[in-house]
């Protein structure tokens, strides 16, 4: 038995994402007063009255799409409708029962699914009375709610659970989390679809199509992983106010949630300043990384892969440990290599070094290349231990932390990699004075 699914549906700008965030208990979906903000399907698991269910937030439904993008959104909504066991049909009491609401109601009736009619923005007594007008949709009793003010939401969930089979909460499983990040329009969503072998995210040639971070649990070679597709990240100076700013925040949050980030670039241009900027975010968050060069099919007959790699290594010289892979998401080439690299890096991040062996390597490193003296004082490394994994974190107790120069720190990190590997992941080195906790 699979976990029951509840889809939130309705026309644009009635508050679907606000309700989704309210039910989930955290701001997973972007909420903005601009119609059409949500485009892809967003999934989240919740527990209510000891019953577990999966929520889907959908884009605003146009019965007759006015554009190609709106048509793709409608396709995504249709998928959500097909997946759902129960549908929450959300309408807006301020606008009243519109022609579009009536068309959507007819579509939902044809689905044959149980439908809960929720009238949003009913945050005072007058509006709760006005909710009665929605009886004309012939979708059952309209329930007045206010997602923003958390009015009537518990009652709505009670109605939903009554129409679902009981599913006890599952213990959350530990799994690798992989974020797919990069500039707009480099093929992030296409890579996600190639991995899943289905259109889980909308793919178009319009930059910035994905605005939210999309979570998908995926099994590969018998191991589960969480894939997070994100909106394209621009440089700070290029980020517009409003929706795009929120999208970048979601992407950065996705990096912080992940164990490994797949930084997607495209082969038709050399690695850009935006790419190195995103790589810097990943390094600052101490996350593993694979640099994935997409669209290699467009240049492979004329490009020199080794030359491309050398130039990229030069631009990413602050992350020399990162593997570089060349793929074509469009044709499904190199996808297994990407997943295998992500899995290998995740395993490297779990590696733990025995304290005795670690100190032996550090002593040998110091004997081979003694630290330089600073103002007549010389750095002394007294003891080292690994404090954490994921990311690998090492604490070195020294006589004076001010004597540790960044170049010698880099030397020590290189020695740790030389002896222990740690492919694809940054190392966190913490320097403490003797006796300091």
JSON list of C-alpha atoms in Angstrom, two decimals, residues 55-147:
[
{"chain": "A", "resi": 55, "resn": "UNK", "atom": "CA", "xyz": [0.49, 16.74, -0.34]},
{"chain": "A", "resi": 56, "resn": "UNK", "atom": "CA", "xyz": [0.91, 18.10, -3.87]},
{"chain": "A", "resi": 57, "resn": "UNK", "atom": "CA", "xyz": [0.90, 21.82, -4.63]},
{"chain": "A", "resi": 58, "resn": "UNK", "atom": "CA", "xyz": [0.08, 22.52, -8.27]},
{"chain": "A", "resi": 59, "resn": "UNK", "atom": "CA", "xyz": [0.32, 25.46, -10.64]},
{"chain": "A", "resi": 60, "resn": "UNK", "atom": "CA", "xyz": [-2.69, 27.62, -11.37]},
{"chain": "A", "resi": 61, "resn": "UNK", "atom": "CA", "xyz": [-5.01, 25.77, -13.74]},
{"chain": "A", "resi": 62, "resn": "UNK", "atom": "CA", "xyz": [-6.23, 27.43, -16.92]},
{"chain": "A", "resi": 63, "resn": "UNK", "atom": "CA", "xyz": [-8.97, 25.25, -18.50]},
{"chain": "A", "resi": 64, "resn": "UNK", "atom": "CA", "xyz": [-8.01, 26.90, -21.80]},
{"chain": "A", "resi": 65, "resn": "UNK", "atom": "CA", "xyz": [-4.28, 27.70, -21.54]},
{"chain": "A", "resi": 66, "resn": "UNK", "atom": "CA", "xyz": [-3.39, 31.12, -23.03]},
{"chain": "A", "resi": 67, "resn": "UNK", "atom": "CA", "xyz": [0.28, 30.22, -23.67]},
{"chain": "A", "resi": 68, "resn": "UNK", "atom": "CA", "xyz": [2.62, 27.30, -24.24]},
{"chain": "A", "resi": 69, "resn": "UNK", "atom": "CA", "xyz": [3.89, 27.55, -20.66]},
{"chain": "A", "resi": 70, "resn": "UNK", "atom": "CA", "xyz": [0.34, 27.57, -19.31]},
{"chain": "A", "resi": 71, "resn": "UNK", "atom": "CA", "xyz": [-0.33, 24.48, -21.41]},
{"chain": "A", "resi": 72, "resn": "UNK", "atom": "CA", "xyz": [2.67, 22.72, -19.82]},
{"chain": "A", "resi": 73, "resn": "UNK", "atom": "CA", "xyz": [1.41, 23.75, -16.37]},
{"chain": "A", "resi": 74, "resn": "UNK", "atom": "CA", "xyz": [-1.97, 22.23, -17.23]},
{"chain": "A", "resi": 75, "resn": "UNK", "atom": "CA", "xyz": [-0.22, 18.97, -18.13]},
{"chain": "A", "resi": 76, "resn": "UNK", "atom": "CA", "xyz": [1.50, 18.98, -14.74]},
{"chain": "A", "resi": 77, "resn": "UNK", "atom": "CA", "xyz": [-1.83, 19.65, -12.99]},
{"chain": "A", "resi": 78, "resn": "UNK", "atom": "CA", "xyz": [-3.39, 16.76, -14.90]},
{"chain": "A", "resi": 79, "resn": "UNK", "atom": "CA", "xyz": [-0.62, 14.46, -13.66]},
{"chain": "A", "resi": 80, "resn": "UNK", "atom": "CA", "xyz": [-1.30, 15.59, -10.09]},
{"chain": "A", "resi": 81, "resn": "UNK", "atom": "CA", "xyz": [-5.02, 14.98, -10.59]},
{"chain": "A", "resi": 82, "resn": "UNK", "atom": "CA", "xyz": [-4.35, 11.47, -11.86]},
{"chain": "A", "resi": 83, "resn": "UNK", "atom": "CA", "xyz": [-2.05, 10.72, -8.90]},
{"chain": "A", "resi": 84, "resn": "UNK", "atom": "CA", "xyz": [-4.35, 12.11, -6.21]},
{"chain": "A", "resi": 85, "resn": "UNK", "atom": "CA", "xyz": [-6.67, 10.11, -3.96]},
{"chain": "A", "resi": 86, "resn": "UNK", "atom": "CA", "xyz": [-8.39, 13.30, -2.75]},
{"chain": "A", "resi": 87, "resn": "UNK", "atom": "CA", "xyz": [-8.43, 16.80, -4.27]},
{"chain": "A", "resi": 88, "resn": "UNK", "atom": "CA", "xyz": [-8.69, 20.07, -2.37]},
{"chain": "A", "resi": 89, "resn": "UNK", "atom": "CA", "xyz": [-10.39, 22.51, -4.74]},
{"chain": "A", "resi": 90, "resn": "UNK", "atom": "CA", "xyz": [-9.38, 25.98, -3.56]},
{"chain": "A", "resi": 91, "resn": "UNK", "atom": "CA", "xyz": [-11.36, 29.08, -4.53]},
{"chain": "A", "resi": 92, "resn": "UNK", "atom": "CA", "xyz": [-11.20, 32.74, -3.47]},
{"chain": "A", "resi": 93, "resn": "UNK", "atom": "CA", "xyz": [-14.12, 34.30, -1.60]},
{"chain": "A", "resi": 94, "resn": "UNK", "atom": "CA", "xyz": [-13.00, 37.82, -2.57]},
{"chain": "A", "resi": 95, "resn": "UNK", "atom": "CA", "xyz": [-13.36, 37.09, -6.30]},
{"chain": "A", "resi": 96, "resn": "UNK", "atom": "CA", "xyz": [-16.47, 34.96, -5.93]},
{"chain": "A", "resi": 97, "resn": "UNK", "atom": "CA", "xyz": [-17.35, 32.00, -8.15]},
{"chain": "A", "resi": 98, "resn": "UNK", "atom": "CA", "xyz": [-15.74, 32.87, -11.47]},
{"chain": "A", "resi": 99, "resn": "UNK", "atom": "CA", "xyz": [-16.28, 31.33, -14.90]},
{"chain": "A", "resi": 100, "resn": "UNK", "atom": "CA", "xyz": [-12.86, 29.70, -14.58]},
{"chain": "A", "resi": 101, "resn": "UNK", "atom": "CA", "xyz": [-13.86, 28.16, -11.22]},
{"chain": "A", "resi": 102, "resn": "UNK", "atom": "CA", "xyz": [-16.93, 26.64, -12.86]},
{"chain": "A", "resi": 103, "resn": "UNK", "atom": "CA", "xyz": [-14.85, 25.19, -15.70]},
{"chain": "A", "resi": 104, "resn": "UNK", "atom": "CA", "xyz": [-12.37, 23.69, -13.22]},
{"chain": "A", "resi": 105, "resn": "UNK", "atom": "CA", "xyz": [-15.25, 22.27, -11.16]},
{"chain": "A", "resi": 106, "resn": "UNK", "atom": "CA", "xyz": [-16.51, 20.48, -14.25]},
{"chain": "A", "resi": 107, "resn": "UNK", "atom": "CA", "xyz": [-13.03, 19.05, -14.89]},
{"chain": "A", "resi": 108, "resn": "UNK", "atom": "CA", "xyz": [-12.80, 17.81, -11.31]},
{"chain": "A", "resi": 109, "resn": "UNK", "atom": "CA", "xyz": [-16.22, 16.19, -11.49]},
{"chain": "A", "resi": 110, "resn": "UNK", "atom": "CA", "xyz": [-15.10, 14.21, -14.52]},
{"chain": "A", "resi": 111, "resn": "UNK", "atom": "CA", "xyz": [-12.04, 12.96, -12.59]},
{"chain": "A", "resi": 112, "resn": "UNK", "atom": "CA", "xyz": [-14.26, 10.92, -10.30]},
{"chain": "A", "resi": 113, "resn": "UNK", "atom": "CA", "xyz": [-12.03, 11.77, -7.31]},
{"chain": "A", "resi": 114, "resn": "UNK", "atom": "CA", "xyz": [-13.36, 12.94, -3.91]},
{"chain": "A", "resi": 115, "resn": "UNK", "atom": "CA", "xyz": [-13.18, 16.75, -3.86]},
{"chain": "A", "resi": 116, "resn": "UNK", "atom": "CA", "xyz": [-13.08, 19.03, -0.79]},
{"chain": "A", "resi": 117, "resn": "UNK", "atom": "CA", "xyz": [-14.23, 22.56, -1.70]},
{"chain": "A", "resi": 118, "resn": "UNK", "atom": "CA", "xyz": [-12.28, 25.11, 0.38]},
{"chain": "A", "resi": 119, "resn": "UNK", "atom": "CA", "xyz": [-13.13, 28.82, 0.15]},
{"chain": "A", "resi": 120, "resn": "UNK", "atom": "CA", "xyz": [-9.97, 30.76, 0.96]},
{"chain": "A", "resi": 121, "resn": "UNK", "atom": "CA", "xyz": [-9.48, 34.24, 2.43]},
{"chain": "A", "resi": 122, "resn": "UNK", "atom": "CA", "xyz": [-12.64, 33.95, 4.57]},
{"chain": "A", "resi": 123, "resn": "UNK", "atom": "CA", "xyz": [-11.03, 35.73, 7.50]},
{"chain": "A", "resi": 124, "resn": "UNK", "atom": "CA", "xyz": [-14.10, 37.54, 8.90]},
{"chain": "A", "resi": 125, "resn": "UNK", "atom": "CA", "xyz": [-17.79, 36.78, 9.48]},
{"chain": "A", "resi": 126, "resn": "UNK", "atom": "CA", "xyz": [-19.00, 38.62, 6.38]},
{"chain": "A", "resi": 127, "resn": "UNK", "atom": "CA", "xyz": [-16.66, 36.65, 4.13]},
{"chain": "A", "resi": 128, "resn": "UNK", "atom": "CA", "xyz": [-17.64, 33.38, 5.79]},
{"chain": "A", "resi": 129, "resn": "UNK", "atom": "CA", "xyz": [-21.26, 34.14, 4.87]},
{"chain": "A", "resi": 130, "resn": "UNK", "atom": "CA", "xyz": [-20.22, 35.03, 1.31]},
{"chain": "A", "resi": 131, "resn": "UNK", "atom": "CA", "xyz": [-18.64, 31.58, 1.00]},
{"chain": "A", "resi": 132, "resn": "UNK", "atom": "CA", "xyz": [-22.16, 30.15, 0.66]},
{"chain": "A", "resi": 133, "resn": "UNK", "atom": "CA", "xyz": [-22.30, 31.43, -2.94]},
{"chain": "A", "resi": 134, "resn": "UNK", "atom": "CA", "xyz": [-19.96, 28.59, -3.94]},
{"chain": "A", "resi": 135, "resn": "UNK", "atom": "CA", "xyz": [-22.80, 26.08, -3.59]},
{"chain": "A", "resi": 136, "resn": "UNK", "atom": "CA", "xyz": [-23.49, 26.97, -7.23]},
{"chain": "A", "resi": 137, "resn": "UNK", "atom": "CA", "xyz": [-20.35, 25.01, -8.20]},
{"chain": "A", "resi": 138, "resn": "UNK", "atom": "CA", "xyz": [-22.21, 21.85, -7.14]},
{"chain": "A", "resi": 139, "resn": "UNK", "atom": "CA", "xyz": [-19.08, 20.48, -5.43]},
{"chain": "A", "resi": 140, "resn": "UNK", "atom": "CA", "xyz": [-20.65, 19.84, -2.02]},
{"chain": "A", "resi": 141, "resn": "UNK", "atom": "CA", "xyz": [-20.50, 22.00, 1.10]},
{"chain": "A", "resi": 142, "resn": "UNK", "atom": "CA", "xyz": [-18.04, 24.89, 0.74]},
{"chain": "A", "resi": 143, "resn": "UNK", "atom": "CA", "xyz": [-15.71, 25.15, 3.76]},
{"chain": "A", "resi": 144, "resn": "UNK", "atom": "CA", "xyz": [-14.63, 28.74, 4.57]},
{"chain": "A", "resi": 145, "resn": "UNK", "atom": "CA", "xyz": [-10.94, 28.92, 5.51]},
{"chain": "A", "resi": 146, "resn": "UNK", "atom": "CA", "xyz": [-8.08, 31.37, 5.70]},
{"chain": "A", "resi": 147, "resn": "UNK", "atom": "CA", "xyz": [-4.76, 29.72, 4.88]}
]
